[in-house]
Amino acid sequence: VGSRVTNASARMVVVRDTFAFVADGAAGLCVLSVADPSAPYIVGTMSTPDWAIELRIRDTLAYIATAGDGLRIASIADPASPYLVGFRNTASYAYGLAVELPYAYVADQFDGLRVIDVSSPAQPVEVAHYNTGGYADGVALKDGVIYFADYSDGLQVMELYGLGVEEDHKPQAASRKPGPTIVRDVLFMEARGEKREARSELLDISGRKVLDLHPGANDVRSLAAGGYICRSGAETARFTVVGR
């Protein structure tokens, strides 16, 4: 019906509305209008430092796996002017990609599976890693299960059981009988020591900050029911947490 030569080596395509988004190898991202399938034409491009291998589209963002450079996130709100929003380097070569927000799953060639939190597109953060031992080539998701193509090692099936909060090298409980504190509506924090103004933060069980805390009353009515962790913002401050 129609064709159009791109600027480099077309590796993958995703079609959204009347636009085709192409992972164009050494040229990066190439956007073509396919409103008339018999006469496609290039409307915008965005270069990448290394080969663009795979891409996924979510809303107005394109997630691009680039060999030798990891994950790149581009805004495609204006298809004629795509631009870089954020990136995260990986240890090897990003050959496969799956996206199920808030995470991007990267098949990182010699370094296995990389899980990257993309909830903040400008600052994607790696949150999990699994070395498959083979040659990571592709990844797919279905109902929370990760299907991983590992070249000569075949298919590997994995699950992500959630993320944690890393403890200090010598974690110590503040009490001889540590236990959960039940809090409703208001979280009270009493600061003792030299740094009374020191702030702390409340984390969910995945380790993501959900609230900045300060000495005194903290309104937590907006938070969903569940388990949370209070992390001190200063080593010299001691906090007592009680619930009401």
PDB file of C-alpha atoms in Angstrom:
ATOM      1  CA  VAL A   1       0.000   0.000   0.000  1.00  0.00           C
ATOM      2  CA  GLY A   2       2.771   2.436   0.903  1.00  0.00           C
ATOM      3  CA  SER A   3       6.260   2.784   2.366  1.00  0.00           C
ATOM      4  CA  ARG A   4       8.768   5.304   3.646  1.00  0.00           C
ATOM      5  CA  VAL A   5      12.487   4.853   4.240  1.00  0.00           C
ATOM      6  CA  THR A   6      13.508   5.982   7.733  1.00  0.00           C
ATOM      7  CA  ASN A   7      16.787   7.582   8.721  1.00  0.00           C
ATOM      8  CA  ALA A   8      18.527   4.421   9.973  1.00  0.00           C
ATOM      9  CA  SER A   9      17.377   0.856  10.761  1.00  0.00           C
ATOM     10  CA  ALA A  10      13.717   0.446  11.723  1.00  0.00           C
ATOM     11  CA  ARG A  11      13.586  -2.078  14.594  1.00  0.00           C
ATOM     12  CA  MET A  12      10.091  -1.741  16.039  1.00  0.00           C
ATOM     13  CA  VAL A  13       6.897   0.224  15.416  1.00  0.00           C
ATOM     14  CA  VAL A  14       3.902   1.243  17.534  1.00  0.00           C
ATOM     15  CA  VAL A  15       0.907   2.930  15.918  1.00  0.00           C
ATOM     16  CA  ARG A  16      -1.139   5.474  17.848  1.00  0.00           C
ATOM     17  CA  ASP A  17      -4.014   7.296  16.114  1.00  0.00           C
ATOM     18  CA  THR A  18      -2.605   8.540  12.786  1.00  0.00           C
ATOM     19  CA  PHE A  19       1.069   8.290  13.783  1.00  0.00           C
ATOM     20  CA  ALA A  20       3.604   5.479  13.622  1.00  0.00           C
ATOM     21  CA  PHE A  21       6.403   5.633  16.219  1.00  0.00           C
ATOM     22  CA  VAL A  22       9.497   3.757  15.064  1.00  0.00           C
ATOM     23  CA  ALA A  23      12.526   2.652  17.087  1.00  0.00           C
ATOM     24  CA  ASP A  24      14.942   3.597  14.334  1.00  0.00           C
ATOM     25  CA  GLY A  25      18.225   2.026  15.397  1.00  0.00           C
ATOM     26  CA  ALA A  26      21.125   4.458  15.389  1.00  0.00           C
ATOM     27  CA  ALA A  27      18.823   7.390  14.554  1.00  0.00           C
ATOM     28  CA  GLY A  28      16.687   7.055  17.691  1.00  0.00           C
ATOM     29  CA  LEU A  29      12.950   7.763  17.585  1.00  0.00           C
ATOM     30  CA  CYS A  30      11.242   8.465  14.261  1.00  0.00           C
ATOM     31  CA  VAL A  31       7.608   9.625  14.078  1.00  0.00           C
ATOM     32  CA  LEU A  32       5.686   9.245  10.821  1.00  0.00           C
ATOM     33  CA  SER A  33       2.228  10.373   9.787  1.00  0.00           C
ATOM     34  CA  VAL A  34       0.208   7.440   8.461  1.00  0.00           C
ATOM     35  CA  ALA A  35      -3.054   9.339   8.027  1.00  0.00           C
ATOM     36  CA  ASP A  36      -2.754   8.373   4.362  1.00  0.00           C
ATOM     37  CA  PRO A  37      -1.321   4.827   4.430  1.00  0.00           C
ATOM     38  CA  SER A  38      -0.294   5.123   0.794  1.00  0.00           C
ATOM     39  CA  ALA A  39       1.911   8.123   1.518  1.00  0.00           C
ATOM     40  CA  PRO A  40       3.508   7.984   5.000  1.00  0.00           C
ATOM     41  CA  TYR A  41       5.980  10.747   5.808  1.00  0.00           C
ATOM     42  CA  ILE A  42       8.289  11.716   8.678  1.00  0.00           C
ATOM     43  CA  VAL A  43       6.956  14.452  10.946  1.00  0.00           C
ATOM     44  CA  GLY A  44       9.423  14.348  13.855  1.00  0.00           C
ATOM     45  CA  THR A  45      12.552  12.700  15.211  1.00  0.00           C
ATOM     46  CA  MET A  46      14.545  12.468  18.440  1.00  0.00           C
ATOM     47  CA  SER A  47      18.087  11.144  18.462  1.00  0.00           C
ATOM     48  CA  THR A  48      19.408   8.732  21.095  1.00  0.00           C
ATOM     49  CA  PRO A  49      23.074   8.160  22.057  1.00  0.00           C
ATOM     50  CA  ASP A  50      22.843   4.499  21.044  1.00  0.00           C
ATOM     51  CA  TRP A  51      20.625   2.159  19.041  1.00  0.00           C
ATOM     52  CA  ALA A  52      16.886   2.409  19.723  1.00  0.00           C
ATOM     53  CA  ILE A  53      15.758  -1.243  19.834  1.00  0.00           C
ATOM     54  CA  GLU A  54      12.251  -1.365  21.302  1.00  0.00           C
ATOM     55  CA  LEU A  55       9.603   1.108  22.408  1.00  0.00           C
ATOM     56  CA  ARG A  56       6.282   1.268  24.195  1.00  0.00           C
ATOM     57  CA  ILE A  57       3.733   4.086  24.249  1.00  0.00           C
ATOM     58  CA  ARG A  58       1.785   5.044  27.375  1.00  0.00           C
ATOM     59  CA  ASP A  59      -0.384   8.168  27.210  1.00  0.00           C
ATOM     60  CA  THR A  60       1.878  10.983  25.940  1.00  0.00           C
ATOM     61  CA  LEU A  61       5.182   9.255  26.704  1.00  0.00           C
ATOM     62  CA  ALA A  62       7.356   6.910  24.657  1.00  0.00           C
ATOM     63  CA  TYR A  63       9.563   4.442  26.552  1.00  0.00           C
ATOM     64  CA  ILE A  64      12.587   3.447  24.471  1.00  0.00           C
ATOM     65  CA  ALA A  65      15.067   0.628  25.113  1.00  0.00           C
ATOM     66  CA  THR A  66      18.439   1.661  23.719  1.00  0.00           C
ATOM     67  CA  ALA A  67      21.372  -0.719  23.386  1.00  0.00           C
ATOM     68  CA  GLY A  68      24.274   0.534  25.472  1.00  0.00           C
ATOM     69  CA  ASP A  69      22.286   3.355  27.026  1.00  0.00           C
ATOM     70  CA  GLY A  70      19.394   1.804  28.933  1.00  0.00           C
ATOM     71  CA  LEU A  71      15.912   3.319  29.138  1.00  0.00           C
ATOM     72  CA  ARG A  72      14.961   6.661  27.622  1.00  0.00           C
ATOM     73  CA  ILE A  73      11.605   8.373  28.149  1.00  0.00           C
ATOM     74  CA  ALA A  74      10.380  10.893  25.577  1.00  0.00           C
ATOM     75  CA  SER A  75       7.391  13.215  25.454  1.00  0.00           C
ATOM     76  CA  ILE A  76       5.270  12.680  22.335  1.00  0.00           C
ATOM     77  CA  ALA A  77       2.532  15.125  23.316  1.00  0.00           C
ATOM     78  CA  ASP A  78       3.456  16.901  20.092  1.00  0.00           C
ATOM     79  CA  PRO A  79       4.414  14.114  17.650  1.00  0.00           C
ATOM     80  CA  ALA A  80       6.239  16.630  15.475  1.00  0.00           C
ATOM     81  CA  SER A  81       8.564  17.615  18.318  1.00  0.00           C
ATOM     82  CA  PRO A  82       9.389  14.645  20.569  1.00  0.00           C
ATOM     83  CA  TYR A  83      11.894  15.450  23.292  1.00  0.00           C
ATOM     84  CA  LEU A  84      13.735  13.660  26.084  1.00  0.00           C
ATOM     85  CA  VAL A  85      12.070  13.739  29.502  1.00  0.00           C
ATOM     86  CA  GLY A  86      14.316  11.374  31.483  1.00  0.00           C
ATOM     87  CA  PHE A  87      16.636   8.401  31.220  1.00  0.00           C
ATOM     88  CA  ARG A  88      18.145   5.602  33.264  1.00  0.00           C
ATOM     89  CA  ASN A  89      21.366   3.850  32.311  1.00  0.00           C
ATOM     90  CA  THR A  90      21.550   0.081  32.698  1.00  0.00           C
ATOM     91  CA  ALA A  91      24.584  -2.127  33.198  1.00  0.00           C
ATOM     92  CA  SER A  92      24.457  -3.857  29.819  1.00  0.00           C
ATOM     93  CA  TYR A  93      22.434  -3.491  26.597  1.00  0.00           C
ATOM     94  CA  ALA A  94      18.684  -2.888  26.778  1.00  0.00           C
ATOM     95  CA  TYR A  95      17.238  -5.296  24.207  1.00  0.00           C
ATOM     96  CA  GLY A  96      13.715  -5.917  25.471  1.00  0.00           C
ATOM     97  CA  LEU A  97      11.107  -3.736  27.139  1.00  0.00           C
ATOM     98  CA  ALA A  98       7.690  -4.048  28.781  1.00  0.00           C
ATOM     99  CA  VAL A  99       5.842  -1.276  30.603  1.00  0.00           C
ATOM    100  CA  GLU A 100       3.145  -1.683  33.227  1.00  0.00           C
ATOM    101  CA  LEU A 101       2.982   1.567  35.120  1.00  0.00           C
ATOM    102  CA  PRO A 102       4.540   2.546  37.441  1.00  0.00           C
ATOM    103  CA  TYR A 103       7.319   0.169  36.318  1.00  0.00           C
ATOM    104  CA  ALA A 104       9.323  -0.480  33.173  1.00  0.00           C
ATOM    105  CA  TYR A 105      10.847  -3.960  32.814  1.00  0.00           C
ATOM    106  CA  VAL A 106      14.077  -4.064  30.804  1.00  0.00           C
ATOM    107  CA  ALA A 107      15.765  -7.148  29.340  1.00  0.00           C
ATOM    108  CA  ASP A 108      19.357  -6.000  29.825  1.00  0.00           C
ATOM    109  CA  GLN A 109      21.297  -8.514  27.702  1.00  0.00           C
ATOM    110  CA  PHE A 110      24.153  -9.870  29.868  1.00  0.00           C
ATOM    111  CA  ASP A 111      22.709  -8.460  33.107  1.00  0.00           C
ATOM    112  CA  GLY A 112      19.233  -9.973  33.275  1.00  0.00           C
ATOM    113  CA  LEU A 113      16.036  -8.216  34.298  1.00  0.00           C
ATOM    114  CA  ARG A 114      15.994  -4.617  35.459  1.00  0.00           C
ATOM    115  CA  VAL A 115      12.871  -3.116  37.032  1.00  0.00           C
ATOM    116  CA  ILE A 116      12.705   0.676  36.831  1.00  0.00           C
ATOM    117  CA  ASP A 117      10.205   2.897  38.623  1.00  0.00           C
ATOM    118  CA  VAL A 118       8.975   5.445  36.051  1.00  0.00           C
ATOM    119  CA  SER A 119       6.322   7.114  38.245  1.00  0.00           C
ATOM    120  CA  SER A 120       8.483  10.237  37.963  1.00  0.00           C
ATOM    121  CA  PRO A 121       9.420  10.194  34.239  1.00  0.00           C
ATOM    122  CA  ALA A 122      12.078  12.854  34.706  1.00  0.00           C
ATOM    123  CA  GLN A 123      13.855  10.760  37.356  1.00  0.00           C
ATOM    124  CA  PRO A 124      13.376   7.032  36.690  1.00  0.00           C
ATOM    125  CA  VAL A 125      14.913   4.876  39.439  1.00  0.00           C
ATOM    126  CA  GLU A 126      15.973   1.225  39.344  1.00  0.00           C
ATOM    127  CA  VAL A 127      14.178  -0.625  42.127  1.00  0.00           C
ATOM    128  CA  ALA A 128      14.858  -4.311  41.436  1.00  0.00           C
ATOM    129  CA  HIS A 129      17.272  -6.561  39.548  1.00  0.00           C
ATOM    130  CA  TYR A 130      17.433 -10.275  38.774  1.00  0.00           C
ATOM    131  CA  ASN A 131      20.415 -11.854  37.007  1.00  0.00           C
ATOM    132  CA  THR A 132      18.965 -14.568  34.795  1.00  0.00           C
ATOM    133  CA  GLY A 133      22.375 -15.975  33.909  1.00  0.00           C
ATOM    134  CA  GLY A 134      21.756 -16.020  30.171  1.00  0.00           C
ATOM    135  CA  TYR A 135      21.403 -13.537  27.357  1.00  0.00           C
ATOM    136  CA  ALA A 136      18.392 -11.321  28.105  1.00  0.00           C
ATOM    137  CA  ASP A 137      16.559 -10.686  24.862  1.00  0.00           C
ATOM    138  CA  GLY A 138      12.888  -9.979  25.528  1.00  0.00           C
ATOM    139  CA  VAL A 139      10.275  -9.493  28.247  1.00  0.00           C
ATOM    140  CA  ALA A 140       6.473  -9.614  28.424  1.00  0.00           C
ATOM    141  CA  LEU A 141       3.897  -9.178  31.201  1.00  0.00           C
ATOM    142  CA  LYS A 142       0.591 -10.926  31.842  1.00  0.00           C
ATOM    143  CA  ASP A 143      -1.502 -10.738  35.023  1.00  0.00           C
ATOM    144  CA  GLY A 144       1.471  -9.739  37.164  1.00  0.00           C
ATOM    145  CA  VAL A 145       3.720 -12.508  35.815  1.00  0.00           C
ATOM    146  CA  ILE A 146       6.973 -11.683  34.004  1.00  0.00           C
ATOM    147  CA  TYR A 147       7.870 -13.837  30.986  1.00  0.00           C
ATOM    148  CA  PHE A 148      11.518 -13.518  30.070  1.00  0.00           C
ATOM    149  CA  ALA A 149      13.236 -14.673  26.867  1.00  0.00           C
ATOM    150  CA  ASP A 150      16.776 -15.617  27.892  1.00  0.00           C
ATOM    151  CA  TYR A 151      18.256 -16.779  24.557  1.00  0.00           C
ATOM    152  CA  SER A 152      20.028 -20.152  24.994  1.00  0.00           C
ATOM    153  CA  ASP A 153      18.492 -20.532  28.480  1.00  0.00           C
ATOM    154  CA  GLY A 154      14.985 -20.410  27.034  1.00  0.00           C
ATOM    155  CA  LEU A 155      11.948 -19.031  28.821  1.00  0.00           C
ATOM    156  CA  GLN A 156      12.091 -17.863  32.421  1.00  0.00           C
ATOM    157  CA  VAL A 157       8.945 -17.032  34.393  1.00  0.00           C
ATOM    158  CA  MET A 158       9.185 -14.652  37.343  1.00  0.00           C
ATOM    159  CA  GLU A 159       7.067 -12.675  39.767  1.00  0.00           C
ATOM    160  CA  LEU A 160       7.811  -9.398  41.508  1.00  0.00           C
ATOM    161  CA  TYR A 161       6.711  -9.770  45.123  1.00  0.00           C
ATOM    162  CA  GLY A 162       6.973  -6.106  45.930  1.00  0.00           C
ATOM    163  CA  LEU A 163       9.774  -3.828  46.910  1.00  0.00           C
ATOM    164  CA  GLY A 164      11.310  -3.209  50.306  1.00  0.00           C
ATOM    165  CA  VAL A 165      13.133  -0.608  52.343  1.00  0.00           C
ATOM    166  CA  GLU A 166      16.817  -1.243  52.872  1.00  0.00           C
ATOM    167  CA  GLU A 167      17.844  -1.319  56.508  1.00  0.00           C
ATOM    168  CA  ASP A 168      20.997   0.164  57.968  1.00  0.00           C
ATOM    169  CA  HIS A 169      24.022  -2.084  58.394  1.00  0.00           C
ATOM    170  CA  LYS A 170      23.264  -2.351  62.123  1.00  0.00           C
ATOM    171  CA  PRO A 171      19.521  -1.801  62.502  1.00  0.00           C
ATOM    172  CA  GLN A 172      18.349  -1.327  66.063  1.00  0.00           C
ATOM    173  CA  ALA A 173      14.825  -1.195  67.365  1.00  0.00           C
ATOM    174  CA  ALA A 174      13.927   1.853  69.422  1.00  0.00           C
ATOM    175  CA  SER A 175      12.195  -0.377  71.934  1.00  0.00           C
ATOM    176  CA  ARG A 176      12.881  -3.754  73.501  1.00  0.00           C
ATOM    177  CA  LYS A 177       9.407  -4.750  72.379  1.00  0.00           C
ATOM    178  CA  PRO A 178       9.026  -3.209  68.952  1.00  0.00           C
ATOM    179  CA  GLY A 179       5.622  -3.433  67.338  1.00  0.00           C
ATOM    180  CA  PRO A 180       3.254  -1.588  65.037  1.00  0.00           C
ATOM    181  CA  THR A 181       1.640   1.670  66.048  1.00  0.00           C
ATOM    182  CA  ILE A 182      -2.017   2.005  65.029  1.00  0.00           C
ATOM    183  CA  VAL A 183      -2.749   5.491  63.743  1.00  0.00           C
ATOM    184  CA  ARG A 184      -6.032   7.091  62.720  1.00  0.00           C
ATOM    185  CA  ASP A 185      -6.388  10.572  61.230  1.00  0.00           C
ATOM    186  CA  VAL A 186      -3.376  12.140  62.968  1.00  0.00           C
ATOM    187  CA  LEU A 187       0.193  10.935  63.429  1.00  0.00           C
ATOM    188  CA  PHE A 188       1.918  12.637  66.359  1.00  0.00           C
ATOM    189  CA  MET A 189       5.685  12.862  66.443  1.00  0.00           C
ATOM    190  CA  GLU A 190       7.717  14.079  69.399  1.00  0.00           C
ATOM    191  CA  ALA A 191      11.311  15.083  68.642  1.00  0.00           C
ATOM    192  CA  ARG A 192      13.979  15.001  71.303  1.00  0.00           C
ATOM    193  CA  GLY A 193      17.651  15.835  71.066  1.00  0.00           C
ATOM    194  CA  GLU A 194      19.609  18.610  69.443  1.00  0.00           C
ATOM    195  CA  LYS A 195      17.870  18.650  66.044  1.00  0.00           C
ATOM    196  CA  ARG A 196      14.264  19.353  66.936  1.00  0.00           C
ATOM    197  CA  GLU A 197      13.636  20.836  63.496  1.00  0.00           C
ATOM    198  CA  ALA A 198      14.783  17.677  61.710  1.00  0.00           C
ATOM    199  CA  ARG A 199      12.164  16.281  59.353  1.00  0.00           C
ATOM    200  CA  SER A 200      11.298  12.666  58.746  1.00  0.00           C
ATOM    201  CA  GLU A 201       9.351  10.886  56.063  1.00  0.00           C
ATOM    202  CA  LEU A 202       6.627   8.278  55.866  1.00  0.00           C
ATOM    203  CA  LEU A 203       7.173   5.447  53.362  1.00  0.00           C
ATOM    204  CA  ASP A 204       4.779   2.863  51.987  1.00  0.00           C
ATOM    205  CA  ILE A 205       5.818  -0.810  51.961  1.00  0.00           C
ATOM    206  CA  SER A 206       7.428  -0.406  48.529  1.00  0.00           C
ATOM    207  CA  GLY A 207       9.812   2.195  49.952  1.00  0.00           C
ATOM    208  CA  ARG A 208       8.213   5.149  48.146  1.00  0.00           C
ATOM    209  CA  LYS A 209       7.836   8.361  50.142  1.00  0.00           C
ATOM    210  CA  VAL A 210       4.198   9.302  50.631  1.00  0.00           C
ATOM    211  CA  LEU A 211       4.474  12.116  53.166  1.00  0.00           C
ATOM    212  CA  ASP A 212       6.980  14.461  54.794  1.00  0.00           C
ATOM    213  CA  LEU A 213       6.643  14.351  58.589  1.00  0.00           C
ATOM    214  CA  HIS A 214       7.420  17.020  61.148  1.00  0.00           C
ATOM    215  CA  PRO A 215       7.393  17.151  64.953  1.00  0.00           C
ATOM    216  CA  GLY A 216       3.864  17.485  66.263  1.00  0.00           C
ATOM    217  CA  ALA A 217       0.601  16.602  64.521  1.00  0.00           C
ATOM    218  CA  ASN A 218       0.673  15.197  60.975  1.00  0.00           C
ATOM    219  CA  ASP A 219      -2.604  14.802  59.084  1.00  0.00           C
ATOM    220  CA  VAL A 220      -2.683  11.296  57.524  1.00  0.00           C
ATOM    221  CA  ARG A 221      -6.384  11.106  56.659  1.00  0.00           C
ATOM    222  CA  SER A 222      -5.610  11.100  52.923  1.00  0.00           C
ATOM    223  CA  LEU A 223      -3.592   7.862  53.136  1.00  0.00           C
ATOM    224  CA  ALA A 224      -5.108   4.490  52.340  1.00  0.00           C
ATOM    225  CA  ALA A 225      -5.294   1.881  55.065  1.00  0.00           C
ATOM    226  CA  GLY A 226      -2.183  -0.298  55.253  1.00  0.00           C
ATOM    227  CA  GLY A 227       1.318  -0.584  56.632  1.00  0.00           C
ATOM    228  CA  TYR A 228       3.755   2.321  56.552  1.00  0.00           C
ATOM    229  CA  ILE A 229       7.307   2.965  57.764  1.00  0.00           C
ATOM    230  CA  CYS A 230       8.606   6.071  59.512  1.00  0.00           C
ATOM    231  CA  ARG A 231      12.199   6.930  58.618  1.00  0.00           C
ATOM    232  CA  SER A 232      14.125   9.522  60.619  1.00  0.00           C
ATOM    233  CA  GLY A 233      15.626  12.436  58.754  1.00  0.00           C
ATOM    234  CA  ALA A 234      18.450  12.961  61.270  1.00  0.00           C
ATOM    235  CA  GLU A 235      20.556  10.479  63.188  1.00  0.00           C
ATOM    236  CA  THR A 236      20.597  12.589  66.367  1.00  0.00           C
ATOM    237  CA  ALA A 237      16.819  12.965  66.602  1.00  0.00           C
ATOM    238  CA  ARG A 238      14.753  10.417  68.505  1.00  0.00           C
ATOM    239  CA  PHE A 239      11.084  10.098  67.688  1.00  0.00           C
ATOM    240  CA  THR A 240       8.184   8.685  69.640  1.00  0.00           C
ATOM    241  CA  VAL A 241       5.167   7.894  67.483  1.00  0.00           C
ATOM    242  CA  VAL A 242       1.706   7.524  69.014  1.00  0.00           C
ATOM    243  CA  GLY A 243      -1.666   7.244  67.329  1.00  0.00           C
ATOM    244  CA  ARG A 244      -5.057   8.808  67.938  1.00  0.00           C
TER     245      ARG A 244
END
